[in-house]
């Protein structure tokens, strides 16, 4: 395995809620599931706060079913199958992200994606978003030995980028992103445009920096060169 040897900064991004607004497609899959169970659809505004909690959070919010239920695994499988068919119908990059990534490319600053989303969903999604050949790596939730908040996915990303973790920046919208970044020895950046809270909430997470727009990420990257 190639060891990380350079001090050129790299930026790694969470996917859902940081790079891309995946809420419409996830909520759409959940509402299709509700329809199949004879339930009316729920508004996106009601489901959006639960997106960062993944399938478990959405099923609890939308189907009132948790992992302790005997029907959970079958319901989860049904939901994931519906989502897999519609992973990139309405999902879009957040405003300013495309320009941010273009600028990073122009500055020759490497960037990658580290997500807890399983590879079967993450790979076709970044392909649909046109990022597959631009990101230096895609580390999915099932790529490393443990998902975030364990540092394993971020350490894998640093190895793939051949950059020492201490020169890397990780941007996410959930507390587990901040915990994972610190555990990996990376600078932790919390993005307020995601699903998990506002700047006041994020101030309790211990992030090194809280950003309110993708343009802030560029300033951080340039200051760490």
Short mmCIF file of C-alpha atoms in Angstrom, two decimals:
data_model
loop_
_atom_site.label_atom_id
_atom_site.label_comp_id
_atom_site.label_asym_id
_atom_site.label_seq_id
_atom_site.Cartn_x
_atom_site.Cartn_y
_atom_site.Cartn_z
CA UNK A 1 0.00 0.00 0.00
CA UNK A 2 1.36 3.44 -0.91
CA UNK A 3 2.17 5.60 2.08
CA UNK A 4 0.98 9.22 2.26
CA UNK A 5 4.01 11.41 1.74
CA UNK A 6 3.04 14.90 0.57
CA UNK A 7 1.88 18.00 2.40
CA UNK A 8 -0.37 19.27 -0.39
CA UNK A 9 -3.81 19.77 1.15
CA UNK A 10 -6.71 17.57 0.11
CA UNK A 11 -10.36 18.13 0.84
CA UNK A 12 -12.77 15.28 1.46
CA UNK A 13 -16.51 15.81 1.42
CA UNK A 14 -19.46 13.99 2.89
CA UNK A 15 -22.06 13.29 0.19
CA UNK A 16 -25.63 13.55 1.51
CA UNK A 17 -26.28 17.00 2.92
CA UNK A 18 -22.84 18.36 2.04
CA UNK A 19 -22.17 17.91 -1.67
CA UNK A 20 -25.64 16.89 -2.79
CA UNK A 21 -29.22 17.43 -1.71
CA UNK A 22 -30.40 13.83 -1.77
CA UNK A 23 -33.49 14.48 0.34
CA UNK A 24 -36.03 14.59 -2.54
CA UNK A 25 -35.10 11.11 -3.82
CA UNK A 26 -34.83 9.55 -0.37
CA UNK A 27 -38.16 11.04 0.66
CA UNK A 28 -39.63 9.95 -2.66
CA UNK A 29 -38.59 6.36 -2.04
CA UNK A 30 -40.06 6.49 1.45
CA UNK A 31 -43.35 7.84 0.16
CA UNK A 32 -43.51 5.08 -2.45
CA UNK A 33 -43.00 2.64 0.40
CA UNK A 34 -45.79 4.30 2.37
CA UNK A 35 -48.04 4.05 -0.69
CA UNK A 36 -47.33 0.33 -0.97
CA UNK A 37 -48.36 0.01 2.68
CA UNK A 38 -51.57 1.97 2.14
CA UNK A 39 -50.32 5.16 3.78
CA UNK A 40 -50.50 8.74 2.43
CA UNK A 41 -47.31 10.58 1.45
CA UNK A 42 -45.50 12.83 3.89
CA UNK A 43 -44.21 16.30 2.93
CA UNK A 44 -40.51 16.67 2.21
CA UNK A 45 -40.24 19.31 4.93
CA UNK A 46 -41.28 16.70 7.51
CA UNK A 47 -38.79 14.08 6.30
CA UNK A 48 -35.84 16.32 5.50
CA UNK A 49 -34.50 16.58 9.10
CA UNK A 50 -34.22 12.78 9.24
CA UNK A 51 -32.11 12.32 6.08
CA UNK A 52 -28.76 12.28 7.89
CA UNK A 53 -29.95 9.36 10.02
CA UNK A 54 -30.12 7.19 6.89
CA UNK A 55 -32.61 4.41 6.27
CA UNK A 56 -33.00 3.77 9.99
CA UNK A 57 -34.01 7.36 10.70
CA UNK A 58 -36.31 7.62 7.71
CA UNK A 59 -38.08 4.35 8.47
CA UNK A 60 -38.60 5.43 12.05
CA UNK A 61 -39.93 8.82 10.99
CA UNK A 62 -42.00 7.62 8.05
CA UNK A 63 -43.05 4.10 8.98
CA UNK A 64 -42.74 4.16 12.78
CA UNK A 65 -40.56 1.07 12.63
CA UNK A 66 -37.14 0.58 14.20
CA UNK A 67 -34.44 -2.11 14.20
CA UNK A 68 -36.04 -3.82 17.18
CA UNK A 69 -39.13 -4.68 15.10
CA UNK A 70 -39.32 -8.17 13.53
CA UNK A 71 -40.48 -6.50 10.31
CA UNK A 72 -37.60 -4.02 10.16
CA UNK A 73 -35.18 -5.89 7.91
CA UNK A 74 -37.84 -6.72 5.32
CA UNK A 75 -39.11 -3.13 5.35
CA UNK A 76 -35.58 -1.77 5.08
CA UNK A 77 -34.88 -4.04 2.12
CA UNK A 78 -38.07 -2.85 0.41
CA UNK A 79 -37.16 0.81 1.00
CA UNK A 80 -33.59 0.42 -0.27
CA UNK A 81 -34.80 -1.37 -3.41
CA UNK A 82 -37.13 1.54 -4.14
CA UNK A 83 -34.37 4.07 -3.54
CA UNK A 84 -31.88 2.19 -5.72
CA UNK A 85 -34.24 2.61 -8.68
CA UNK A 86 -34.51 6.36 -8.09
CA UNK A 87 -31.12 7.40 -6.72
CA UNK A 88 -30.68 10.34 -9.10
CA UNK A 89 -34.11 11.56 -10.15
CA UNK A 90 -34.20 14.85 -8.25
CA UNK A 91 -30.87 14.87 -6.41
CA UNK A 92 -28.76 17.91 -7.23
CA UNK A 93 -25.53 19.49 -6.02
CA UNK A 94 -26.13 22.22 -3.47
CA UNK A 95 -25.88 25.78 -4.73
CA UNK A 96 -22.25 26.81 -5.04
CA UNK A 97 -20.81 23.28 -4.87
CA UNK A 98 -20.25 22.93 -8.62
CA UNK A 99 -18.34 26.20 -8.69
CA UNK A 100 -16.36 25.19 -5.60
CA UNK A 101 -15.29 21.88 -7.17
CA UNK A 102 -14.42 23.60 -10.45
CA UNK A 103 -12.20 26.02 -8.57
CA UNK A 104 -10.50 23.23 -6.63
CA UNK A 105 -9.78 21.46 -9.92
CA UNK A 106 -8.36 24.66 -11.40
CA UNK A 107 -6.12 25.09 -8.36
CA UNK A 108 -4.98 21.44 -8.57
CA UNK A 109 -6.27 20.81 -5.06
CA UNK A 110 -7.35 17.16 -4.86
CA UNK A 111 -10.75 16.36 -3.44
CA UNK A 112 -12.65 13.19 -2.72
CA UNK A 113 -15.88 11.83 -1.29
CA UNK A 114 -16.27 9.91 1.98
CA UNK A 115 -19.81 8.84 2.75
CA UNK A 116 -21.68 6.36 4.91
CA UNK A 117 -23.90 5.63 1.90
CA UNK A 118 -23.35 2.09 0.61
CA UNK A 119 -21.39 1.81 -2.62
CA UNK A 120 -24.39 0.42 -4.54
CA UNK A 121 -26.08 3.81 -4.06
CA UNK A 122 -23.08 6.15 -3.87
CA UNK A 123 -21.38 5.03 -7.10
CA UNK A 124 -24.35 5.54 -9.45
CA UNK A 125 -25.21 8.78 -7.69
CA UNK A 126 -21.81 10.41 -8.18
CA UNK A 127 -21.86 9.08 -11.74
CA UNK A 128 -25.18 10.81 -12.30
CA UNK A 129 -23.80 14.00 -10.79
CA UNK A 130 -20.80 13.86 -13.13
CA UNK A 131 -18.24 13.55 -10.34
CA UNK A 132 -16.97 10.00 -10.84
CA UNK A 133 -13.89 10.89 -12.90
CA UNK A 134 -13.08 14.04 -10.96
CA UNK A 135 -12.98 12.85 -7.36
CA UNK A 136 -9.63 11.44 -6.28
CA UNK A 137 -11.51 8.75 -4.37
CA UNK A 138 -14.93 7.51 -3.32
CA UNK A 139 -14.97 5.81 0.06
CA UNK A 140 -18.44 4.45 0.77
CA UNK A 141 -20.03 3.20 3.96
CA UNK A 142 -19.09 -0.38 3.16
CA UNK A 143 -15.62 0.37 1.74
CA UNK A 144 -13.72 0.46 5.03
CA UNK A 145 -13.77 -1.73 8.13
CA UNK A 146 -16.14 0.65 9.94
CA UNK A 147 -18.35 3.58 8.87
CA UNK A 148 -18.13 7.08 10.31
CA UNK A 149 -17.77 8.22 13.09
CA UNK A 150 -14.94 5.68 13.06
CA UNK A 151 -11.86 7.23 11.40
CA UNK A 152 -11.29 4.21 9.10
CA UNK A 153 -13.05 5.68 6.02
CA UNK A 154 -11.16 8.98 6.26
CA UNK A 155 -7.83 7.24 6.80
CA UNK A 156 -8.57 5.10 3.74
CA UNK A 157 -9.28 8.25 1.73
CA UNK A 158 -5.97 9.79 2.81
CA UNK A 159 -4.11 6.64 1.77
CA UNK A 160 -5.84 6.61 -1.61
CA UNK A 161 -4.92 10.27 -2.08
CA UNK A 162 -1.35 9.58 -0.82
CA UNK A 163 -1.65 12.57 1.50
CA UNK A 164 -0.98 12.54 5.22
CA UNK A 165 -4.21 12.90 7.24
CA UNK A 166 -2.98 15.99 9.09
CA UNK A 167 -2.89 17.87 5.77
CA UNK A 168 -6.46 16.89 4.92
CA UNK A 169 -9.73 18.70 5.51
CA UNK A 170 -13.06 16.92 5.93
CA UNK A 171 -16.33 18.76 5.32
CA UNK A 172 -19.60 17.34 6.61
CA UNK A 173 -23.01 18.30 7.95
CA UNK A 174 -23.38 15.81 10.80
CA UNK A 175 -21.70 15.46 14.19
CA UNK A 176 -20.35 12.04 13.22
CA UNK A 177 -18.42 13.74 10.40
CA UNK A 178 -16.68 15.99 12.91
CA UNK A 179 -15.93 13.07 15.23
CA UNK A 180 -14.50 11.03 12.36
CA UNK A 181 -12.33 13.90 11.14
CA UNK A 182 -10.84 14.54 14.56
CA UNK A 183 -10.25 10.83 15.15
CA UNK A 184 -8.41 10.66 11.81
CA UNK A 185 -6.29 13.71 12.64
CA UNK A 186 -7.90 15.89 9.97
CA UNK A 187 -9.26 19.42 10.18
CA UNK A 188 -13.01 19.17 10.76
CA UNK A 189 -15.31 21.57 8.91
CA UNK A 190 -19.07 21.68 9.57
CA UNK A 191 -21.36 22.82 6.73
CA UNK A 192 -24.54 24.61 7.78
CA UNK A 193 -26.47 24.02 4.53
CA UNK A 194 -27.01 20.32 5.28
CA UNK A 195 -29.64 18.42 7.24
CA UNK A 196 -28.32 18.22 10.79
CA UNK A 197 -28.58 21.67 12.29
CA UNK A 198 -27.61 25.30 12.24
CA UNK A 199 -24.43 27.05 13.30
CA UNK A 200 -25.62 27.24 16.91
CA UNK A 201 -26.15 23.48 17.05
CA UNK A 202 -22.89 22.78 15.25
CA UNK A 203 -20.96 24.94 17.70
CA UNK A 204 -21.42 22.15 20.25
CA UNK A 205 -19.80 19.55 17.99
CA UNK A 206 -16.25 20.82 18.31
CA UNK A 207 -15.66 21.52 14.62
CA UNK A 208 -12.50 23.45 13.81
CA UNK A 209 -14.45 25.70 11.44
CA UNK A 210 -18.13 26.22 10.64
CA UNK A 211 -18.86 27.28 7.06
CA UNK A 212 -22.05 28.80 5.72
CA UNK A 213 -21.28 28.57 1.99
CA UNK A 214 -19.11 26.47 -0.34
CA UNK A 215 -17.05 29.59 -1.06
CA UNK A 216 -15.80 29.43 2.53
CA UNK A 217 -14.27 26.03 1.73
CA UNK A 218 -12.10 27.57 -0.97
CA UNK A 219 -10.74 30.12 1.48
CA UNK A 220 -9.89 27.36 3.95
CA UNK A 221 -8.18 25.30 1.26
CA UNK A 222 -6.05 28.21 0.11
CA UNK A 223 -5.07 29.14 3.66
CA UNK A 224 -3.80 25.60 4.25
CA UNK A 225 -1.56 25.38 1.19
#
